[in-house]
Amino acid sequence: MIFFAQRFRFFTGGFIPLLVFSLLSCSLNYENDTETDTDYPEFAFYNASLVRYENARQTLQVSASQIEKYRGSSASYAKNATFTTWNEQGEKENEGSCALLKADSTAKQYVLLDGITLKNGDFEIEATSLFWDGATEQMISGSDEIVVLKRDDVQMEGRGFSASGRDKSFSFSGMVDGVITVSGEESEASNDGEK
């Protein structure tokens, strides 16, 4: 009987206050669940094609196998994306594709990953990852990633690519190799710096 009394005192003296404390400290607000709204897309589109119009004219078309938009974020994400942009005169300006795309149209920032091909007129870029800041019109690659540039008479590749859309210039911070065709003749070029 003494053994039972000691156990009962432990139960009522130690366990019950601990149980009451833990019950009082629990939240009954089920609106605050442990998973956030940003863990899952608010919208998901499959095999979709989205078109943006400004002033009654088409300025952008994006097609992708999957497009996702998350609550609380101005960015959209696309898988296996192809895209085309048009200028103010309605002429095709850029077209391209990539395996993954993050597009934040509010911040005008875009991240392209894997299998990237961009075309602007007779100029073409191939890369693994690129970042485009539309506000500053600057494009950069990873410092150690190879970017290939092609034009009718030039094909070059290098590391540490950066480009300015404002002054139509580009540079490489690392080694550059390429071929320049002059009047039907090919000439190999190699440089370790800028254009």
PDB file of N, CA and C in Angstrom, residues 6-58:
ATOM      1  N   GLN A   6       3.009   6.127  -2.817  1.00  0.00           N
ATOM      2  CA  GLN A   6       4.120   6.902  -3.350  1.00  0.00           C
ATOM      3  C   GLN A   6       3.933   7.122  -4.865  1.00  0.00           C
ATOM      4  N   ARG A   7       3.479   6.096  -5.531  1.00  0.00           N
ATOM      5  CA  ARG A   7       3.235   6.226  -6.976  1.00  0.00           C
ATOM      6  C   ARG A   7       2.104   7.214  -7.243  1.00  0.00           C
ATOM      7  N   PHE A   8       1.064   7.167  -6.424  1.00  0.00           N
ATOM      8  CA  PHE A   8      -0.067   8.051  -6.612  1.00  0.00           C
ATOM      9  C   PHE A   8       0.358   9.508  -6.396  1.00  0.00           C
ATOM     10  N   ARG A   9       1.207   9.757  -5.356  1.00  0.00           N
ATOM     11  CA  ARG A   9       1.691  11.110  -5.105  1.00  0.00           C
ATOM     12  C   ARG A   9       2.522  11.610  -6.292  1.00  0.00           C
ATOM     13  N   PHE A  10       3.363  10.738  -6.868  1.00  0.00           N
ATOM     14  CA  PHE A  10       4.138  11.129  -8.043  1.00  0.00           C
ATOM     15  C   PHE A  10       3.210  11.458  -9.208  1.00  0.00           C
ATOM     16  N   PHE A  11       2.193  10.639  -9.356  1.00  0.00           N
ATOM     17  CA  PHE A  11       1.258  10.840 -10.456  1.00  0.00           C
ATOM     18  C   PHE A  11       0.520  12.157 -10.300  1.00  0.00           C
ATOM     19  N   THR A  12      -0.009  12.440  -9.096  1.00  0.00           N
ATOM     20  CA  THR A  12      -0.776  13.663  -8.890  1.00  0.00           C
ATOM     21  C   THR A  12       0.125  14.864  -8.664  1.00  0.00           C
ATOM     22  N   GLY A  13       1.286  14.661  -8.073  1.00  0.00           N
ATOM     23  CA  GLY A  13       2.172  15.777  -7.784  1.00  0.00           C
ATOM     24  C   GLY A  13       3.060  16.154  -8.953  1.00  0.00           C
ATOM     25  N   GLY A  14       3.387  15.246  -9.828  1.00  0.00           N
ATOM     26  CA  GLY A  14       4.312  15.533 -10.918  1.00  0.00           C
ATOM     27  C   GLY A  14       3.681  15.468 -12.291  1.00  0.00           C
ATOM     28  N   PHE A  15       2.934  14.437 -12.542  1.00  0.00           N
ATOM     29  CA  PHE A  15       2.410  14.213 -13.884  1.00  0.00           C
ATOM     30  C   PHE A  15       1.227  15.114 -14.215  1.00  0.00           C
ATOM     31  N   ILE A  16       0.281  15.236 -13.306  1.00  0.00           N
ATOM     32  CA  ILE A  16      -0.926  16.026 -13.584  1.00  0.00           C
ATOM     33  C   ILE A  16      -0.574  17.499 -13.818  1.00  0.00           C
ATOM     34  N   PRO A  17       0.264  18.152 -12.967  1.00  0.00           N
ATOM     35  CA  PRO A  17       0.617  19.543 -13.285  1.00  0.00           C
ATOM     36  C   PRO A  17       1.332  19.669 -14.629  1.00  0.00           C
ATOM     37  N   LEU A  18       2.174  18.696 -14.981  1.00  0.00           N
ATOM     38  CA  LEU A  18       2.855  18.719 -16.262  1.00  0.00           C
ATOM     39  C   LEU A  18       1.854  18.592 -17.406  1.00  0.00           C
ATOM     40  N   LEU A  19       0.868  17.721 -17.246  1.00  0.00           N
ATOM     41  CA  LEU A  19      -0.170  17.541 -18.255  1.00  0.00           C
ATOM     42  C   LEU A  19      -0.989  18.808 -18.411  1.00  0.00           C
ATOM     43  N   VAL A  20      -1.394  19.437 -17.298  1.00  0.00           N
ATOM     44  CA  VAL A  20      -2.191  20.667 -17.356  1.00  0.00           C
ATOM     45  C   VAL A  20      -1.383  21.770 -18.032  1.00  0.00           C
ATOM     46  N   PHE A  21      -0.096  21.888 -17.680  1.00  0.00           N
ATOM     47  CA  PHE A  21       0.760  22.910 -18.284  1.00  0.00           C
ATOM     48  C   PHE A  21       0.868  22.717 -19.788  1.00  0.00           C
ATOM     49  N   SER A  22       1.067  21.480 -20.207  1.00  0.00           N
ATOM     50  CA  SER A  22       1.223  21.226 -21.636  1.00  0.00           C
ATOM     51  C   SER A  22      -0.083  21.458 -22.393  1.00  0.00           C
ATOM     52  N   LEU A  23      -1.229  21.151 -21.779  1.00  0.00           N
ATOM     53  CA  LEU A  23      -2.511  21.403 -22.441  1.00  0.00           C
ATOM     54  C   LEU A  23      -2.787  22.896 -22.563  1.00  0.00           C
ATOM     55  N   LEU A  24      -2.430  23.661 -21.545  1.00  0.00           N
ATOM     56  CA  LEU A  24      -2.656  25.098 -21.583  1.00  0.00           C
ATOM     57  C   LEU A  24      -1.716  25.794 -22.561  1.00  0.00           C
ATOM     58  N   SER A  25      -0.562  25.228 -22.786  1.00  0.00           N
ATOM     59  CA  SER A  25       0.392  25.865 -23.683  1.00  0.00           C
ATOM     60  C   SER A  25       0.153  25.506 -25.142  1.00  0.00           C
ATOM     61  N   CYS A  26      -0.710  24.564 -25.445  1.00  0.00           N
ATOM     62  CA  CYS A  26      -0.990  24.187 -26.829  1.00  0.00           C
ATOM     63  C   CYS A  26      -1.897  25.221 -27.471  1.00  0.00           C
ATOM     64  N   SER A  27      -1.673  25.482 -28.740  1.00  0.00           N
ATOM     65  CA  SER A  27      -2.507  26.410 -29.478  1.00  0.00           C
ATOM     66  C   SER A  27      -3.655  25.639 -30.110  1.00  0.00           C
ATOM     67  N   LEU A  28      -4.815  26.224 -30.032  1.00  0.00           N
ATOM     68  CA  LEU A  28      -5.970  25.632 -30.701  1.00  0.00           C
ATOM     69  C   LEU A  28      -6.290  26.373 -31.994  1.00  0.00           C
ATOM     70  N   ASN A  29      -5.384  27.247 -32.419  1.00  0.00           N
ATOM     71  CA  ASN A  29      -5.548  27.994 -33.649  1.00  0.00           C
ATOM     72  C   ASN A  29      -5.075  27.119 -34.803  1.00  0.00           C
ATOM     73  N   TYR A  30      -5.994  26.461 -35.429  1.00  0.00           N
ATOM     74  CA  TYR A  30      -5.638  25.541 -36.507  1.00  0.00           C
ATOM     75  C   TYR A  30      -5.349  26.260 -37.824  1.00  0.00           C
ATOM     76  N   GLU A  31      -5.545  27.572 -37.881  1.00  0.00           N
ATOM     77  CA  GLU A  31      -5.210  28.316 -39.083  1.00  0.00           C
ATOM     78  C   GLU A  31      -3.695  28.440 -39.252  1.00  0.00           C
ATOM     79  N   ASN A  32      -2.950  28.350 -38.170  1.00  0.00           N
ATOM     80  CA  ASN A  32      -1.499  28.439 -38.229  1.00  0.00           C
ATOM     81  C   ASN A  32      -0.897  27.042 -38.267  1.00  0.00           C
ATOM     82  N   ASP A  33      -1.052  26.369 -39.383  1.00  0.00           N
ATOM     83  CA  ASP A  33      -0.479  25.032 -39.480  1.00  0.00           C
ATOM     84  C   ASP A  33       1.010  25.134 -39.774  1.00  0.00           C
ATOM     85  N   THR A  34       1.711  24.040 -39.652  1.00  0.00           N
ATOM     86  CA  THR A  34       3.174  24.052 -39.774  1.00  0.00           C
ATOM     87  C   THR A  34       3.629  24.220 -41.214  1.00  0.00           C
ATOM     88  N   GLU A  35       2.845  23.859 -42.189  1.00  0.00           N
ATOM     89  CA  GLU A  35       3.222  24.044 -43.579  1.00  0.00           C
ATOM     90  C   GLU A  35       2.798  25.430 -44.027  1.00  0.00           C
ATOM     91  N   THR A  36       3.647  26.106 -44.753  1.00  0.00           N
ATOM     92  CA  THR A  36       3.326  27.443 -45.217  1.00  0.00           C
ATOM     93  C   THR A  36       2.637  27.381 -46.565  1.00  0.00           C
ATOM     94  N   ASP A  37       1.969  28.472 -46.906  1.00  0.00           N
ATOM     95  CA  ASP A  37       1.288  28.554 -48.193  1.00  0.00           C
ATOM     96  C   ASP A  37       2.272  28.559 -49.353  1.00  0.00           C
ATOM     97  N   THR A  38       3.511  28.934 -49.091  1.00  0.00           N
ATOM     98  CA  THR A  38       4.487  29.006 -50.170  1.00  0.00           C
ATOM     99  C   THR A  38       5.126  27.662 -50.492  1.00  0.00           C
ATOM    100  N   ASP A  39       4.781  26.609 -49.727  1.00  0.00           N
ATOM    101  CA  ASP A  39       5.331  25.287 -50.008  1.00  0.00           C
ATOM    102  C   ASP A  39       4.676  24.621 -51.221  1.00  0.00           C
ATOM    103  N   TYR A  40       3.474  25.035 -51.546  1.00  0.00           N
ATOM    104  CA  TYR A  40       2.722  24.430 -52.642  1.00  0.00           C
ATOM    105  C   TYR A  40       2.232  25.530 -53.571  1.00  0.00           C
ATOM    106  N   PRO A  41       2.208  25.255 -54.870  1.00  0.00           N
ATOM    107  CA  PRO A  41       1.767  26.311 -55.794  1.00  0.00           C
ATOM    108  C   PRO A  41       0.296  26.655 -55.595  1.00  0.00           C
ATOM    109  N   GLU A  42       0.015  27.941 -55.721  1.00  0.00           N
ATOM    110  CA  GLU A  42      -1.374  28.397 -55.680  1.00  0.00           C
ATOM    111  C   GLU A  42      -2.058  28.053 -57.002  1.00  0.00           C
ATOM    112  N   PHE A  43      -1.296  28.167 -58.098  1.00  0.00           N
ATOM    113  CA  PHE A  43      -1.775  27.794 -59.424  1.00  0.00           C
ATOM    114  C   PHE A  43      -0.724  26.924 -60.093  1.00  0.00           C
ATOM    115  N   ALA A  44      -1.173  25.914 -60.816  1.00  0.00           N
ATOM    116  CA  ALA A  44      -0.270  25.081 -61.615  1.00  0.00           C
ATOM    117  C   ALA A  44      -0.957  24.814 -62.953  1.00  0.00           C
ATOM    118  N   PHE A  45      -0.235  25.080 -64.029  1.00  0.00           N
ATOM    119  CA  PHE A  45      -0.755  24.867 -65.369  1.00  0.00           C
ATOM    120  C   PHE A  45       0.151  23.861 -66.073  1.00  0.00           C
ATOM    121  N   TYR A  46      -0.443  22.934 -66.795  1.00  0.00           N
ATOM    122  CA  TYR A  46       0.312  21.906 -67.501  1.00  0.00           C
ATOM    123  C   TYR A  46       0.095  22.054 -68.995  1.00  0.00           C
ATOM    124  N   ASN A  47       1.180  21.901 -69.771  1.00  0.00           N
ATOM    125  CA  ASN A  47       1.129  22.076 -71.220  1.00  0.00           C
ATOM    126  C   ASN A  47       0.399  23.367 -71.577  1.00  0.00           C
ATOM    127  N   ALA A  48       0.906  24.448 -70.999  1.00  0.00           N
ATOM    128  CA  ALA A  48       0.227  25.742 -71.097  1.00  0.00           C
ATOM    129  C   ALA A  48       0.975  26.689 -72.025  1.00  0.00           C
ATOM    130  N   SER A  49       0.228  27.629 -72.554  1.00  0.00           N
ATOM    131  CA  SER A  49       0.782  28.716 -73.339  1.00  0.00           C
ATOM    132  C   SER A  49       0.151  30.004 -72.821  1.00  0.00           C
ATOM    133  N   LEU A  50       0.993  30.911 -72.327  1.00  0.00           N
ATOM    134  CA  LEU A  50       0.515  32.178 -71.783  1.00  0.00           C
ATOM    135  C   LEU A  50       0.966  33.312 -72.692  1.00  0.00           C
ATOM    136  N   VAL A  51       0.081  34.283 -72.905  1.00  0.00           N
ATOM    137  CA  VAL A  51       0.368  35.416 -73.779  1.00  0.00           C
ATOM    138  C   VAL A  51       0.130  36.704 -73.003  1.00  0.00           C
ATOM    139  N   ARG A  52       1.098  37.643 -73.107  1.00  0.00           N
ATOM    140  CA  ARG A  52       0.939  38.952 -72.459  1.00  0.00           C
ATOM    141  C   ARG A  52       0.702  40.000 -73.537  1.00  0.00           C
ATOM    142  N   TYR A  53      -0.304  40.855 -73.291  1.00  0.00           N
ATOM    143  CA  TYR A  53      -0.613  41.960 -74.182  1.00  0.00           C
ATOM    144  C   TYR A  53      -0.406  43.266 -73.432  1.00  0.00           C
ATOM    145  N   GLU A  54       0.166  44.248 -74.113  1.00  0.00           N
ATOM    146  CA  GLU A  54       0.311  45.599 -73.581  1.00  0.00           C
ATOM    147  C   GLU A  54      -0.158  46.561 -74.653  1.00  0.00           C
ATOM    148  N   ASN A  55      -1.057  47.461 -74.288  1.00  0.00           N
ATOM    149  CA  ASN A  55      -1.609  48.435 -75.239  1.00  0.00           C
ATOM    150  C   ASN A  55      -2.148  47.749 -76.491  1.00  0.00           C
ATOM    151  N   ALA A  56      -2.899  46.693 -76.284  1.00  0.00           N
ATOM    152  CA  ALA A  56      -3.589  45.945 -77.340  1.00  0.00           C
ATOM    153  C   ALA A  56      -2.637  45.276 -78.337  1.00  0.00           C
ATOM    154  N   ARG A  57      -1.398  45.017 -77.938  1.00  0.00           N
ATOM    155  CA  ARG A  57      -0.485  44.288 -78.817  1.00  0.00           C
ATOM    156  C   ARG A  57       0.264  43.220 -78.023  1.00  0.00           C
ATOM    157  N   GLN A  58       0.517  42.114 -78.672  1.00  0.00           N
ATOM    158  CA  GLN A  58       1.204  40.998 -78.032  1.00  0.00           C
ATOM    159  C   GLN A  58       2.678  41.347 -77.821  1.00  0.00           C
TER     160      GLN A  58
END
